[in-house]
mmCIF file of C-alpha atoms in Angstrom:
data_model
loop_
_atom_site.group_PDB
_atom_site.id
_atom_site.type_symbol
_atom_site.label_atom_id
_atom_site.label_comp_id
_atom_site.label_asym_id
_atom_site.label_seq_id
_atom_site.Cartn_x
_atom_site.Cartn_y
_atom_site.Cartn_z
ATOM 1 C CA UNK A 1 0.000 0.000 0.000
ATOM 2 C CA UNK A 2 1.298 3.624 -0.736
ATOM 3 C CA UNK A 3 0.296 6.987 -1.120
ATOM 4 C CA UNK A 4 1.491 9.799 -2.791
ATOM 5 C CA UNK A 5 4.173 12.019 -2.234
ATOM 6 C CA UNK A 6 3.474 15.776 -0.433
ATOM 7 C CA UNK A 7 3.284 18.345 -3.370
ATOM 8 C CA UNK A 8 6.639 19.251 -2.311
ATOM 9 C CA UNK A 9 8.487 16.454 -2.918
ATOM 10 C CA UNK A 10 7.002 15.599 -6.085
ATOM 11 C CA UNK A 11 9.506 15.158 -9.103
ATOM 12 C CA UNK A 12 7.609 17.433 -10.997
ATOM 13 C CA UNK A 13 7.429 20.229 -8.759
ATOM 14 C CA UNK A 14 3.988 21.166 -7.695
ATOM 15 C CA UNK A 15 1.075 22.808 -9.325
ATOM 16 C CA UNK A 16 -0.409 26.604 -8.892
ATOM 17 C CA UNK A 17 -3.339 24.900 -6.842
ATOM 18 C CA UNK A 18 -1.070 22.874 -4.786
ATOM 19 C CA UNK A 19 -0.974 24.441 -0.939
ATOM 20 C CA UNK A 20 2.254 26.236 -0.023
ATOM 21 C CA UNK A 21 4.648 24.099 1.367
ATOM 22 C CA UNK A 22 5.507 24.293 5.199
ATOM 23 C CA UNK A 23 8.778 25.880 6.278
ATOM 24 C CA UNK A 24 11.937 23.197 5.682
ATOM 25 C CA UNK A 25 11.966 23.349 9.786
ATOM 26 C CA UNK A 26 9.049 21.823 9.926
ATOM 27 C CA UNK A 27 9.392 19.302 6.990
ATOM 28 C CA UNK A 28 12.437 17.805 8.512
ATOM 29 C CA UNK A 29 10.487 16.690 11.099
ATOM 30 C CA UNK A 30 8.046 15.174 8.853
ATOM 31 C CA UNK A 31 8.347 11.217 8.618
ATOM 32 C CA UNK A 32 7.756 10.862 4.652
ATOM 33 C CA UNK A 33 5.300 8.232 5.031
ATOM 34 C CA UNK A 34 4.969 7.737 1.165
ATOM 35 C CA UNK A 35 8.237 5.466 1.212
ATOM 36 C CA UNK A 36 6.567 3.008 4.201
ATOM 37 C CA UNK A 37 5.694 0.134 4.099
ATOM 38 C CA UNK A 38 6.595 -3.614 3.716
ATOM 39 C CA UNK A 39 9.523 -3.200 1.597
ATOM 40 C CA UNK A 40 10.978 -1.990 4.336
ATOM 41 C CA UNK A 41 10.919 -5.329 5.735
ATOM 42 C CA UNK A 42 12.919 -8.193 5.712
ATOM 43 C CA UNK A 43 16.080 -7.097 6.481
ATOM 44 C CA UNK A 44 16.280 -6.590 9.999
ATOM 45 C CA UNK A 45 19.848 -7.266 11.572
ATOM 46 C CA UNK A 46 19.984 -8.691 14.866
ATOM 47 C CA UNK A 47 22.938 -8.969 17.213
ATOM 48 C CA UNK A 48 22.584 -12.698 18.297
ATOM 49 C CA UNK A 49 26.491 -12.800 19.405
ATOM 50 C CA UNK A 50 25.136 -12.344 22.493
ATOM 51 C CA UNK A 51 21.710 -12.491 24.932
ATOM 52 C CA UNK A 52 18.649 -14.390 24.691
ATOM 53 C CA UNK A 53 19.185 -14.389 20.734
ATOM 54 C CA UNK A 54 22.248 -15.898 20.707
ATOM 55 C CA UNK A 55 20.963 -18.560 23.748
ATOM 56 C CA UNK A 56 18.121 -19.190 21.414
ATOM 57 C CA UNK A 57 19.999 -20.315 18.232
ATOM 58 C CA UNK A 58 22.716 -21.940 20.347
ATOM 59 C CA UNK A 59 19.720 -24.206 21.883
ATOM 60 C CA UNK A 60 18.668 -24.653 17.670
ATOM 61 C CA UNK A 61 22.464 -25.348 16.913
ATOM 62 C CA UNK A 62 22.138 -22.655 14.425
ATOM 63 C CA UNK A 63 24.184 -19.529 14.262
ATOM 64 C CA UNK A 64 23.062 -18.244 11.197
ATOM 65 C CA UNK A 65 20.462 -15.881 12.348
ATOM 66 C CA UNK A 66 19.037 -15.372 8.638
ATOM 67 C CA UNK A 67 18.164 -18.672 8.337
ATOM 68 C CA UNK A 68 16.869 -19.360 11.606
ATOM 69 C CA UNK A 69 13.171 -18.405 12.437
ATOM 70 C CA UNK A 70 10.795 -17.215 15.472
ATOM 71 C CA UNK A 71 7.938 -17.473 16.087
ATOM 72 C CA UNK A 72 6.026 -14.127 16.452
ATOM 73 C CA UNK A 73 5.350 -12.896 20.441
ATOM 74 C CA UNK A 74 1.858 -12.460 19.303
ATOM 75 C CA UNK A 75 0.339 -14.794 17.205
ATOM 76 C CA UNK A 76 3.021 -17.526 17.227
ATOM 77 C CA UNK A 77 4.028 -17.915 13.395
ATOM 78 C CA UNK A 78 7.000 -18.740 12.877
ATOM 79 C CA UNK A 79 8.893 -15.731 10.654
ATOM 80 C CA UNK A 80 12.527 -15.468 9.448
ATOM 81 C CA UNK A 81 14.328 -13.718 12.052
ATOM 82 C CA UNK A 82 15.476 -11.163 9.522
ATOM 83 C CA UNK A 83 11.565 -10.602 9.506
ATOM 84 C CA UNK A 84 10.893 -9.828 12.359
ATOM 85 C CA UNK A 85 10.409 -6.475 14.830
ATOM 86 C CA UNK A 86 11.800 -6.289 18.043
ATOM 87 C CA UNK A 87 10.226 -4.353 20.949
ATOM 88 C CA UNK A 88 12.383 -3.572 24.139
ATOM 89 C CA UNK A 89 11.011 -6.429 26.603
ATOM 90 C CA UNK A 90 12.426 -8.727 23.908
ATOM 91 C CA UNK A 91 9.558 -9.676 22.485
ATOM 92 C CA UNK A 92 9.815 -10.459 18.483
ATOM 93 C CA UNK A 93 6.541 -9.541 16.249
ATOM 94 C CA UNK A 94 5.906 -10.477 12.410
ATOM 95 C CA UNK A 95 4.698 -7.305 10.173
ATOM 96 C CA UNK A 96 1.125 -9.089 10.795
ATOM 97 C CA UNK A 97 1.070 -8.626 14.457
ATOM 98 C CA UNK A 98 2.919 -4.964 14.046
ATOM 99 C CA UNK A 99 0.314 -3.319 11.935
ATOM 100 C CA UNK A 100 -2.203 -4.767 14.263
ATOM 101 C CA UNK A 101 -0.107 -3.219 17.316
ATOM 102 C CA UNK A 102 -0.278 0.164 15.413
ATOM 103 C CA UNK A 103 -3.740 0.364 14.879
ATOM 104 C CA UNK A 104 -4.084 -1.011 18.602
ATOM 105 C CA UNK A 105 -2.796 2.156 19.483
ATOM 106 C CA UNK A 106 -4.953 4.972 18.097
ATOM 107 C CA UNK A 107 -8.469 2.632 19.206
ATOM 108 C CA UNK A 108 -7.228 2.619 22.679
ATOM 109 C CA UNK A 109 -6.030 6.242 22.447
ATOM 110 C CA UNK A 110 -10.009 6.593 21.423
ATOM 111 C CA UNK A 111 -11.536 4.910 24.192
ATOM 112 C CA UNK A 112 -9.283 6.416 26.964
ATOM 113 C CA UNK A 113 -8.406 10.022 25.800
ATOM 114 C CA UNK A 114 -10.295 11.587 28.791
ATOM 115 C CA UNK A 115 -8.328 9.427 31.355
ATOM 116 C CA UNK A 116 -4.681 10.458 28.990
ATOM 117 C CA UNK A 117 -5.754 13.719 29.284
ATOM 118 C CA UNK A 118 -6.265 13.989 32.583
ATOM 119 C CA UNK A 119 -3.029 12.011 33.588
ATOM 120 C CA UNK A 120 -1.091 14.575 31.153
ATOM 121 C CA UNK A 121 -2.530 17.610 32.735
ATOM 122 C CA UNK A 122 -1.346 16.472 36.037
ATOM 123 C CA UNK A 123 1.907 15.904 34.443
ATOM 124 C CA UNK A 124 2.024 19.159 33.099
ATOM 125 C CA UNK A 125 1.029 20.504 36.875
ATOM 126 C CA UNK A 126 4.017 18.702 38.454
ATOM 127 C CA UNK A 127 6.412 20.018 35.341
ATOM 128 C CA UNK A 128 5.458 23.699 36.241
ATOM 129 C CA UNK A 129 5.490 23.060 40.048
ATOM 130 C CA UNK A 130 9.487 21.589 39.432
ATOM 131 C CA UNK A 131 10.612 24.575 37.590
ATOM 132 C CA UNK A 132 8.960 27.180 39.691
ATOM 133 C CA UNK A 133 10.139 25.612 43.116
ATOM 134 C CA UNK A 134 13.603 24.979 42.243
ATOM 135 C CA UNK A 135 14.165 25.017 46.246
ATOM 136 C CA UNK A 136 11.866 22.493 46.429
ATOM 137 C CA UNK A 137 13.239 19.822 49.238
ATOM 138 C CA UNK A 138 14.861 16.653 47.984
ATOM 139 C CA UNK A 139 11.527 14.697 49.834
ATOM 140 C CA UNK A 140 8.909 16.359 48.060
ATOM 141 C CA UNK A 141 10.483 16.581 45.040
ATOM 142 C CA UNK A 142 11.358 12.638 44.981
ATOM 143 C CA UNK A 143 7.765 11.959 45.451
ATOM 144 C CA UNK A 144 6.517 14.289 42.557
ATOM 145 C CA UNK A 145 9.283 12.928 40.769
ATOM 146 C CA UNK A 146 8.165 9.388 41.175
ATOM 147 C CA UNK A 147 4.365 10.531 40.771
ATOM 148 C CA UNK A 148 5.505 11.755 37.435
ATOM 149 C CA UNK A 149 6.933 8.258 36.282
ATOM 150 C CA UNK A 150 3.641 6.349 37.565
ATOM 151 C CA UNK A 151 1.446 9.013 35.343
ATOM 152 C CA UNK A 152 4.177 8.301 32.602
ATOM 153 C CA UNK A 153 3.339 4.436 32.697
ATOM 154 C CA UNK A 154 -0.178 5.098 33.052
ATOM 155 C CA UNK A 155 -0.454 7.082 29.648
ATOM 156 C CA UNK A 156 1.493 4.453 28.003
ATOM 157 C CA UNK A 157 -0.461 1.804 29.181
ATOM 158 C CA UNK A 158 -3.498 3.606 28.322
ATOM 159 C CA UNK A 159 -2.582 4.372 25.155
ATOM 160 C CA UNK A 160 -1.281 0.451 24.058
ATOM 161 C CA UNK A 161 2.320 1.887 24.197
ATOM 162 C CA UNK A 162 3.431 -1.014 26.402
ATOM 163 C CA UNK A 163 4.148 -4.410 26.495
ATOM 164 C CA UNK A 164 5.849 -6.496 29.692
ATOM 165 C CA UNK A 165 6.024 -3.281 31.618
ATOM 166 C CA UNK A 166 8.341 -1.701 28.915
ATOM 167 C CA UNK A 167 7.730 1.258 26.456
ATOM 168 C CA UNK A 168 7.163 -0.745 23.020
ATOM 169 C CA UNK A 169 8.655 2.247 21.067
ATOM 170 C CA UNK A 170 6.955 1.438 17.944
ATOM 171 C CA UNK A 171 7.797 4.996 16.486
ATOM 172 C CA UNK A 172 10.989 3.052 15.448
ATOM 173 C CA UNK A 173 9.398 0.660 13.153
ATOM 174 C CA UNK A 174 7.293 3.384 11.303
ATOM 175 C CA UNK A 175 8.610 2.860 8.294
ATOM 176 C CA UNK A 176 7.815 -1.112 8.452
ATOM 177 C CA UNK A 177 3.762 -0.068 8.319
ATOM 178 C CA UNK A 178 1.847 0.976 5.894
ATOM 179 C CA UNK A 179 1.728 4.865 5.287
ATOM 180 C CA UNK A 180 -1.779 5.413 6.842
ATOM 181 C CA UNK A 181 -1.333 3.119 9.585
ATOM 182 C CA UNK A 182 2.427 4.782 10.274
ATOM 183 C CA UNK A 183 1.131 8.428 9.941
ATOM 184 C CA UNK A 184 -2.167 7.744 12.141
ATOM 185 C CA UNK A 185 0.419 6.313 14.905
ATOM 186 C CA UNK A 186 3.323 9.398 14.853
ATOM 187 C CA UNK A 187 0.246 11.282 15.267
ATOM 188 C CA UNK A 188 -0.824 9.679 18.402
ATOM 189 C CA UNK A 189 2.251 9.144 20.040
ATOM 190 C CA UNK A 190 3.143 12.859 18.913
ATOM 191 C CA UNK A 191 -1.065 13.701 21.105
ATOM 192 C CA UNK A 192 0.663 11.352 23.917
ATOM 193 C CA UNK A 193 4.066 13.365 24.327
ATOM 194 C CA UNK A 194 2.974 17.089 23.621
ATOM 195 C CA UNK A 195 1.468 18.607 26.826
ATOM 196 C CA UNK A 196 -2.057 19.977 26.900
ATOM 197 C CA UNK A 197 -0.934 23.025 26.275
ATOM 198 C CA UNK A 198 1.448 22.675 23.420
ATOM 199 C CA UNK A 199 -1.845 20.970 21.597
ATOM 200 C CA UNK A 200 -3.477 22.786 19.369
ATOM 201 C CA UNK A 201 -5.365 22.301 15.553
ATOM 202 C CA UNK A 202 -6.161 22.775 12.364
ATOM 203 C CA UNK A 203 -7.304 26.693 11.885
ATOM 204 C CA UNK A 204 -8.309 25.933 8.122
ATOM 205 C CA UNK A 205 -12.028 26.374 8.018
ATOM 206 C CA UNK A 206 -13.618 22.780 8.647
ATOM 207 C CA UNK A 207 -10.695 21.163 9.475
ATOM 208 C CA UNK A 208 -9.365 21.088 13.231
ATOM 209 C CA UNK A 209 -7.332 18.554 12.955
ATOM 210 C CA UNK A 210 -4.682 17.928 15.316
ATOM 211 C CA UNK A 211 -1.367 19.728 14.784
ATOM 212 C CA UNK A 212 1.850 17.985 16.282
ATOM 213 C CA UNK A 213 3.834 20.850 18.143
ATOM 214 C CA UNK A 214 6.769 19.839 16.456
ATOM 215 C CA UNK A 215 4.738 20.796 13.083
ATOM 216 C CA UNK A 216 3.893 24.574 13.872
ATOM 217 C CA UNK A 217 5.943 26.749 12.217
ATOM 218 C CA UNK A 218 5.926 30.336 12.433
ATOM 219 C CA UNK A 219 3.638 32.105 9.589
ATOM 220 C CA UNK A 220 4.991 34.528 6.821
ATOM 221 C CA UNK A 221 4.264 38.224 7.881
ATOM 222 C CA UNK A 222 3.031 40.374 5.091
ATOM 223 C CA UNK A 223 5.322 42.981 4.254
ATOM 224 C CA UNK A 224 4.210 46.776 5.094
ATOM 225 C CA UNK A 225 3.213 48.748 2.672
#
């Protein structure tokens, strides 16, 4: 599955009725989702020289990891190892099982975004209470420190973001999914990380989408005349 290019990065250049392309600042940090998806796959490289990979094909008496296969964490096919995507726990998944991970993601996002929002707003509280209070003692700033982290793992495990306890990360294997399913995630991990007040969206008339705050860029002022 693909889609097409931004106007701007079109070989051709783009046309009069194409919109105005953002500033570069803001198109660097632009994945270009166009060039996802599973060609990207298959190619994975592993170190299993050492850890539970190399334990794993040592049990196999194999030690060639690309022609040695897994079976996925999830549903338990067994994929080339080259194939597979590694989250941190150490858990392997085939493309299958990623996709399905990714679109895991913005559903849950869906059916807990009041309980994320409210766990990010008190993050946001105890953000502006440690730089405001930097005499803070060490006590109470341990515990909003550590009241921080449990929010942290809260929102994550809201928001499908974690599996055995760990951050999955899946913002690294973006350009293993498809383009919708890879845009549609940076988008909601981008709604996870930005603070409530950083979010804002879309002021084009019937739009209001939501606008990543590492995607607002500063607009042109019109000269004086």
């Amino acid at each position: 599955m693909t889609t097409q290019p931004p106007p701007w990065s079109r070989p051709g250049g783009r046309d009069h009725d194409d919109p105005l392309p953002p500033p570069r600042s803001v198109i660097a940090n632009i994945p270009k989702f166009h060039l996802h998806g599973w060609e990207n796959c298959g190619n994975h490289r592993y170190d299993t020289t050492h850890g539970h990979l190399a334990r794993m094909l040592a049990r196999n008496g194999r030690r060639d990891g690309r022609v040695w296969t897994l079976p996925c964490g999830d549903c338990g096919i067994r994929v080339a190892l080259n194939e597979l995507h590694d989250l941190p726990c150490g858990h392997m998944l085939c493309r299958e099982c990623l996709l399905v991970a990714g679109l895991r993601v913005g559903m849950k996002i869906e059916m807990n975004h009041v309980r994320i929002r409210e766990a990010r707003l008190e993050m946001q509280e105890i953000d502006r209470r440690l730089y405001l209070e930097p005499r803070m003692g060490p006590l109470q700033k341990d515990m909003l420190q550590r009241r921080y982290s449990l929010l942290r793992r809260t929102v994550l495990d809201l928001a499908a973001l974690t599996c055995c306890g760990h951050n999955t990360k899946l913002d690294r294997l973006l350009p293993c999914m498809t383009p919708v399913i890879s845009r549609d995630l940076w988008l909601a991990i981008n709604w996870i990380c930005n603070s409530p007040d950083s979010q804002r969206s879309c002021a084009w008339p019937d739009c209001g989408a939501y606008l990543p705050a590492c995607c607002r860029g500063q607009p042109a002022l019109t000269p004086a005349r």
